[in-house]
mmCIF file of N, CA and C in Angstrom:
data_model
loop_
_atom_site.group_PDB
_atom_site.id
_atom_site.type_symbol
_atom_site.label_atom_id
_atom_site.label_comp_id
_atom_site.label_asym_id
_atom_site.label_seq_id
_atom_site.Cartn_x
_atom_site.Cartn_y
_atom_site.Cartn_z
ATOM 1 N N UNK A 1 56.397 78.755 -20.295
ATOM 2 C CA UNK A 1 56.830 78.516 -21.655
ATOM 3 C C UNK A 1 56.193 79.526 -22.615
ATOM 4 N N UNK A 2 54.935 79.853 -22.400
ATOM 5 C CA UNK A 2 54.257 80.820 -23.262
ATOM 6 C C UNK A 2 54.963 82.174 -23.186
ATOM 7 N N UNK A 3 55.374 82.567 -21.981
ATOM 8 C CA UNK A 3 56.077 83.846 -21.825
ATOM 9 C C UNK A 3 57.412 83.829 -22.564
ATOM 10 N N UNK A 4 58.113 82.687 -22.545
ATOM 11 C CA UNK A 4 59.387 82.573 -23.269
ATOM 12 C C UNK A 4 59.176 82.717 -24.771
ATOM 13 N N UNK A 5 58.163 82.034 -25.289
ATOM 14 C CA UNK A 5 57.870 82.097 -26.729
ATOM 15 C C UNK A 5 57.472 83.515 -27.121
ATOM 16 N N UNK A 6 56.612 84.137 -26.325
ATOM 17 C CA UNK A 6 56.176 85.504 -26.631
ATOM 18 C C UNK A 6 57.355 86.469 -26.626
ATOM 19 N N UNK A 7 58.238 86.320 -25.650
ATOM 20 C CA UNK A 7 59.408 87.189 -25.572
ATOM 21 C C UNK A 7 60.329 86.978 -26.770
ATOM 22 N N UNK A 8 60.548 85.727 -27.132
ATOM 23 C CA UNK A 8 61.382 85.422 -28.298
ATOM 24 C C UNK A 8 60.810 86.050 -29.558
ATOM 25 N N UNK A 9 59.521 85.858 -29.792
ATOM 26 C CA UNK A 9 58.902 86.377 -31.013
ATOM 27 C C UNK A 9 58.878 87.907 -31.033
ATOM 28 N N UNK A 10 58.631 88.516 -29.895
ATOM 29 C CA UNK A 10 58.641 89.981 -29.807
ATOM 30 C C UNK A 10 60.030 90.531 -30.157
ATOM 31 N N UNK A 11 61.067 89.930 -29.595
ATOM 32 C CA UNK A 11 62.429 90.379 -29.883
ATOM 33 C C UNK A 11 62.840 90.055 -31.311
ATOM 34 N N UNK A 12 62.405 88.909 -31.823
ATOM 35 C CA UNK A 12 62.727 88.532 -33.201
ATOM 36 C C UNK A 12 62.111 89.511 -34.187
ATOM 37 N N UNK A 13 60.879 89.905 -33.935
ATOM 38 C CA UNK A 13 60.214 90.869 -34.806
ATOM 39 C C UNK A 13 60.921 92.230 -34.743
ATOM 40 N N UNK A 14 61.260 92.647 -33.546
ATOM 41 C CA UNK A 14 61.912 93.944 -33.352
ATOM 42 C C UNK A 14 63.296 94.002 -33.997
ATOM 43 N N UNK A 15 64.026 92.884 -33.957
ATOM 44 C CA UNK A 15 65.418 92.886 -34.409
ATOM 45 C C UNK A 15 65.642 92.167 -35.741
ATOM 46 N N UNK A 16 64.564 91.765 -36.414
ATOM 47 C CA UNK A 16 64.682 91.266 -37.773
ATOM 48 C C UNK A 16 65.081 89.816 -37.962
ATOM 49 N N UNK A 17 64.819 88.965 -36.987
ATOM 50 C CA UNK A 17 65.139 87.553 -37.182
ATOM 51 C C UNK A 17 63.927 86.643 -36.942
ATOM 52 N N UNK A 18 62.752 87.156 -37.274
ATOM 53 C CA UNK A 18 61.518 86.405 -37.055
ATOM 54 C C UNK A 18 61.502 85.061 -37.781
ATOM 55 N N UNK A 19 61.874 84.970 -39.075
ATOM 56 C CA UNK A 19 61.863 83.654 -39.733
ATOM 57 C C UNK A 19 62.762 82.634 -39.020
ATOM 58 N N UNK A 20 63.938 83.051 -38.610
ATOM 59 C CA UNK A 20 64.848 82.140 -37.908
ATOM 60 C C UNK A 20 64.264 81.718 -36.561
ATOM 61 N N UNK A 21 63.624 82.645 -35.856
ATOM 62 C CA UNK A 21 63.019 82.322 -34.568
ATOM 63 C C UNK A 21 61.883 81.320 -34.737
ATOM 64 N N UNK A 22 61.062 81.513 -35.754
ATOM 65 C CA UNK A 22 59.961 80.577 -36.014
ATOM 66 C C UNK A 22 60.498 79.192 -36.359
ATOM 67 N N UNK A 23 61.549 79.139 -37.181
ATOM 68 C CA UNK A 23 62.147 77.843 -37.525
ATOM 69 C C UNK A 23 62.718 77.169 -36.279
ATOM 70 N N UNK A 24 63.328 77.952 -35.404
ATOM 71 C CA UNK A 24 63.861 77.407 -34.166
ATOM 72 C C UNK A 24 62.777 76.858 -33.256
ATOM 73 N N UNK A 25 61.649 77.545 -33.185
ATOM 74 C CA UNK A 25 60.529 77.056 -32.375
ATOM 75 C C UNK A 25 59.966 75.752 -32.920
ATOM 76 N N UNK A 26 59.842 75.665 -34.241
ATOM 77 C CA UNK A 26 59.354 74.423 -34.859
ATOM 78 C C UNK A 26 60.334 73.292 -34.576
ATOM 79 N N UNK A 27 61.625 73.560 -34.738
ATOM 80 C CA UNK A 27 62.635 72.528 -34.482
ATOM 81 C C UNK A 27 62.577 72.053 -33.032
ATOM 82 N N UNK A 28 62.392 72.976 -32.108
ATOM 83 C CA UNK A 28 62.296 72.609 -30.697
ATOM 84 C C UNK A 28 61.033 71.798 -30.427
ATOM 85 N N UNK A 29 59.932 72.179 -31.060
ATOM 86 C CA UNK A 29 58.654 71.491 -30.838
ATOM 87 C C UNK A 29 58.702 70.036 -31.281
ATOM 88 N N UNK A 30 59.435 69.736 -32.333
ATOM 89 C CA UNK A 30 59.479 68.356 -32.836
ATOM 90 C C UNK A 30 60.685 67.584 -32.307
ATOM 91 N N UNK A 31 61.482 68.207 -31.464
ATOM 92 C CA UNK A 31 62.664 67.547 -30.909
ATOM 93 C C UNK A 31 62.317 66.886 -29.573
ATOM 94 N N UNK A 32 63.213 66.058 -29.061
ATOM 95 C CA UNK A 32 62.996 65.447 -27.743
ATOM 96 C C UNK A 32 63.413 66.372 -26.594
ATOM 97 N N UNK A 33 63.294 67.674 -26.780
ATOM 98 C CA UNK A 33 63.776 68.656 -25.807
ATOM 99 C C UNK A 33 63.204 68.438 -24.409
ATOM 100 N N UNK A 34 61.893 68.302 -24.290
ATOM 101 C CA UNK A 34 61.274 68.171 -22.965
ATOM 102 C C UNK A 34 61.740 66.903 -22.260
ATOM 103 N N UNK A 35 61.839 65.820 -22.996
ATOM 104 C CA UNK A 35 62.303 64.555 -22.410
ATOM 105 C C UNK A 35 63.762 64.681 -21.978
ATOM 106 N N UNK A 36 64.589 65.238 -22.831
ATOM 107 C CA UNK A 36 66.003 65.410 -22.517
ATOM 108 C C UNK A 36 66.189 66.331 -21.317
ATOM 109 N N UNK A 37 65.411 67.382 -21.260
ATOM 110 C CA UNK A 37 65.481 68.319 -20.137
ATOM 111 C C UNK A 37 65.222 67.591 -18.814
ATOM 112 N N UNK A 38 64.235 66.716 -18.802
ATOM 113 C CA UNK A 38 63.925 65.954 -17.590
ATOM 114 C C UNK A 38 65.029 64.943 -17.281
ATOM 115 N N UNK A 39 65.556 64.297 -18.308
ATOM 116 C CA UNK A 39 66.583 63.269 -18.108
ATOM 117 C C UNK A 39 67.870 63.827 -17.521
ATOM 118 N N UNK A 40 68.272 65.014 -17.935
ATOM 119 C CA UNK A 40 69.539 65.554 -17.435
ATOM 120 C C UNK A 40 69.356 66.399 -16.177
ATOM 121 N N UNK A 41 68.120 66.521 -15.724
ATOM 122 C CA UNK A 41 67.859 67.148 -14.436
ATOM 123 C C UNK A 41 67.790 68.663 -14.415
ATOM 124 N N UNK A 42 67.460 69.290 -15.547
ATOM 125 C CA UNK A 42 67.281 70.742 -15.528
ATOM 126 C C UNK A 42 66.025 71.074 -14.730
ATOM 127 N N UNK A 43 66.080 72.150 -14.000
ATOM 128 C CA UNK A 43 64.957 72.506 -13.129
ATOM 129 C C UNK A 43 64.713 74.007 -13.176
ATOM 130 N N UNK A 44 63.575 74.401 -12.649
ATOM 131 C CA UNK A 44 63.273 75.817 -12.477
ATOM 132 C C UNK A 44 63.064 76.073 -10.988
ATOM 133 N N UNK A 45 63.389 77.275 -10.559
ATOM 134 C CA UNK A 45 63.306 77.626 -9.148
ATOM 135 C C UNK A 45 62.575 78.949 -8.973
ATOM 136 N N UNK A 46 61.865 79.065 -7.861
ATOM 137 C CA UNK A 46 61.272 80.355 -7.496
ATOM 138 C C UNK A 46 62.387 81.237 -6.933
ATOM 139 N N UNK A 47 62.088 82.503 -6.757
ATOM 140 C CA UNK A 47 63.076 83.424 -6.179
ATOM 141 C C UNK A 47 63.514 82.945 -4.799
ATOM 142 N N UNK A 48 62.557 82.573 -3.960
ATOM 143 C CA UNK A 48 62.880 82.117 -2.603
ATOM 144 C C UNK A 48 63.706 80.834 -2.631
ATOM 145 N N UNK A 49 63.372 79.914 -3.524
ATOM 146 C CA UNK A 49 64.135 78.667 -3.624
ATOM 147 C C UNK A 49 65.583 78.928 -4.034
ATOM 148 N N UNK A 50 65.789 79.814 -4.994
ATOM 149 C CA UNK A 50 67.145 80.108 -5.453
ATOM 150 C C UNK A 50 67.962 80.777 -4.355
ATOM 151 N N UNK A 51 67.357 81.723 -3.649
ATOM 152 C CA UNK A 51 68.068 82.394 -2.556
ATOM 153 C C UNK A 51 68.425 81.389 -1.468
ATOM 154 N N UNK A 52 67.502 80.480 -1.152
ATOM 155 C CA UNK A 52 67.775 79.443 -0.162
ATOM 156 C C UNK A 52 68.864 78.481 -0.612
ATOM 157 N N UNK A 53 68.839 78.103 -1.863
ATOM 158 C CA UNK A 53 69.856 77.204 -2.417
ATOM 159 C C UNK A 53 71.235 77.853 -2.342
ATOM 160 N N UNK A 54 71.308 79.111 -2.726
ATOM 161 C CA UNK A 54 72.586 79.828 -2.679
ATOM 162 C C UNK A 54 73.068 79.995 -1.233
ATOM 163 N N UNK A 55 72.149 80.276 -0.314
ATOM 164 C CA UNK A 55 72.518 80.411 1.097
ATOM 165 C C UNK A 55 73.091 79.102 1.623
ATOM 166 N N UNK A 56 72.514 77.994 1.192
ATOM 167 C CA UNK A 56 73.003 76.684 1.596
ATOM 168 C C UNK A 56 74.411 76.386 1.109
ATOM 169 N N UNK A 57 74.863 77.133 0.126
ATOM 170 C CA UNK A 57 76.217 76.964 -0.408
ATOM 171 C C UNK A 57 77.123 78.133 -0.022
ATOM 172 N N UNK A 58 76.684 78.905 0.980
ATOM 173 C CA UNK A 58 77.537 79.941 1.535
ATOM 174 C C UNK A 58 77.510 81.295 0.852
ATOM 175 N N UNK A 59 76.412 81.614 0.179
ATOM 176 C CA UNK A 59 76.312 82.903 -0.500
ATOM 177 C C UNK A 59 75.187 83.744 0.082
ATOM 178 N N UNK A 60 75.417 85.039 0.162
ATOM 179 C CA UNK A 60 74.362 86.002 0.425
ATOM 180 C C UNK A 60 73.876 86.444 -0.948
ATOM 181 N N UNK A 61 72.602 86.257 -1.220
ATOM 182 C CA UNK A 61 72.092 86.432 -2.579
ATOM 183 C C UNK A 61 70.933 87.411 -2.619
ATOM 184 N N UNK A 62 70.935 88.234 -3.649
ATOM 185 C CA UNK A 62 69.814 89.124 -3.909
ATOM 186 C C UNK A 62 69.431 89.007 -5.379
ATOM 187 N N UNK A 63 68.180 89.266 -5.631
ATOM 188 C CA UNK A 63 67.710 89.262 -7.015
ATOM 189 C C UNK A 63 68.030 90.610 -7.643
ATOM 190 N N UNK A 64 68.589 90.571 -8.834
ATOM 191 C CA UNK A 64 68.912 91.791 -9.574
ATOM 192 C C UNK A 64 67.755 92.103 -10.503
ATOM 193 N N UNK A 65 67.279 93.330 -10.454
ATOM 194 C CA UNK A 65 66.189 93.756 -11.340
ATOM 195 C C UNK A 65 66.646 94.946 -12.157
ATOM 196 N N UNK A 66 66.323 94.998 -13.403
ATOM 197 C CA UNK A 66 65.601 94.004 -14.188
ATOM 198 C C UNK A 66 66.514 92.846 -14.577
ATOM 199 N N UNK A 67 65.910 91.783 -15.097
ATOM 200 C CA UNK A 67 66.683 90.657 -15.589
ATOM 201 C C UNK A 67 67.671 91.150 -16.638
ATOM 202 N N UNK A 68 68.853 90.571 -16.666
ATOM 203 C CA UNK A 68 69.876 91.003 -17.617
ATOM 204 C C UNK A 68 69.575 90.571 -19.046
ATOM 205 N N UNK A 69 68.799 89.517 -19.217
ATOM 206 C CA UNK A 69 68.503 89.017 -20.552
ATOM 207 C C UNK A 69 67.319 89.716 -21.194
ATOM 208 N N UNK A 70 66.916 89.189 -22.337
ATOM 209 C CA UNK A 70 65.804 89.765 -23.091
ATOM 210 C C UNK A 70 64.441 89.274 -22.617
ATOM 211 N N UNK A 71 64.428 88.364 -21.668
ATOM 212 C CA UNK A 71 63.183 87.779 -21.196
ATOM 213 C C UNK A 71 62.890 88.309 -19.793
ATOM 214 N N UNK A 72 62.017 89.308 -19.681
ATOM 215 C CA UNK A 72 61.829 89.996 -18.401
ATOM 216 C C UNK A 72 61.263 89.141 -17.274
ATOM 217 N N UNK A 73 60.576 88.044 -17.580
ATOM 218 C CA UNK A 73 60.000 87.240 -16.499
ATOM 219 C C UNK A 73 61.015 86.284 -15.873
ATOM 220 N N UNK A 74 62.176 86.149 -16.476
ATOM 221 C CA UNK A 74 63.228 85.323 -15.875
ATOM 222 C C UNK A 74 63.966 86.144 -14.830
ATOM 223 N N UNK A 75 64.871 85.495 -14.090
ATOM 224 C CA UNK A 75 65.516 86.181 -12.973
ATOM 225 C C UNK A 75 67.034 86.131 -13.069
ATOM 226 N N UNK A 76 67.659 87.207 -12.606
ATOM 227 C CA UNK A 76 69.106 87.288 -12.448
ATOM 228 C C UNK A 76 69.383 87.455 -10.963
ATOM 229 N N UNK A 77 70.387 86.739 -10.461
ATOM 230 C CA UNK A 77 70.752 86.833 -9.051
ATOM 231 C C UNK A 77 72.205 87.243 -8.916
ATOM 232 N N UNK A 78 72.501 87.948 -7.838
ATOM 233 C CA UNK A 78 73.876 88.281 -7.493
ATOM 234 C C UNK A 78 74.177 87.565 -6.184
ATOM 235 N N UNK A 79 75.162 86.690 -6.226
ATOM 236 C CA UNK A 79 75.565 85.943 -5.041
ATOM 237 C C UNK A 79 76.957 86.367 -4.598
ATOM 238 N N UNK A 80 77.080 86.735 -3.340
ATOM 239 C CA UNK A 80 78.366 87.149 -2.772
ATOM 240 C C UNK A 80 78.715 86.158 -1.667
ATOM 241 N N UNK A 81 79.945 85.624 -1.689
ATOM 242 C CA UNK A 81 80.317 84.680 -0.633
ATOM 243 C C UNK A 81 80.102 85.292 0.753
ATOM 244 N N UNK A 82 79.416 84.561 1.608
ATOM 245 C CA UNK A 82 79.162 85.033 2.971
ATOM 246 C C UNK A 82 80.465 84.985 3.763
ATOM 247 N N UNK A 83 80.622 85.949 4.637
ATOM 248 C CA UNK A 83 81.853 86.025 5.435
ATOM 249 C C UNK A 83 81.656 85.298 6.738
#
């Protein structure tokens, strides 16, 4: 979570939306976000777990580097249906 916040603030400062980013962080902090996240079953996976999960559903998967988003510690995967 600290890495996500740091990445958000770094990008907000660079691209001129720091006040909006700070307001969004405050809104998230006082919201039931963590509870809701657990209730609806959102999860995080390691690289190996994601590749295994995709393989279990018939995909050959590799991690794409760098991540496509603005948060470098997150992961992007490319899954191709296995033949």
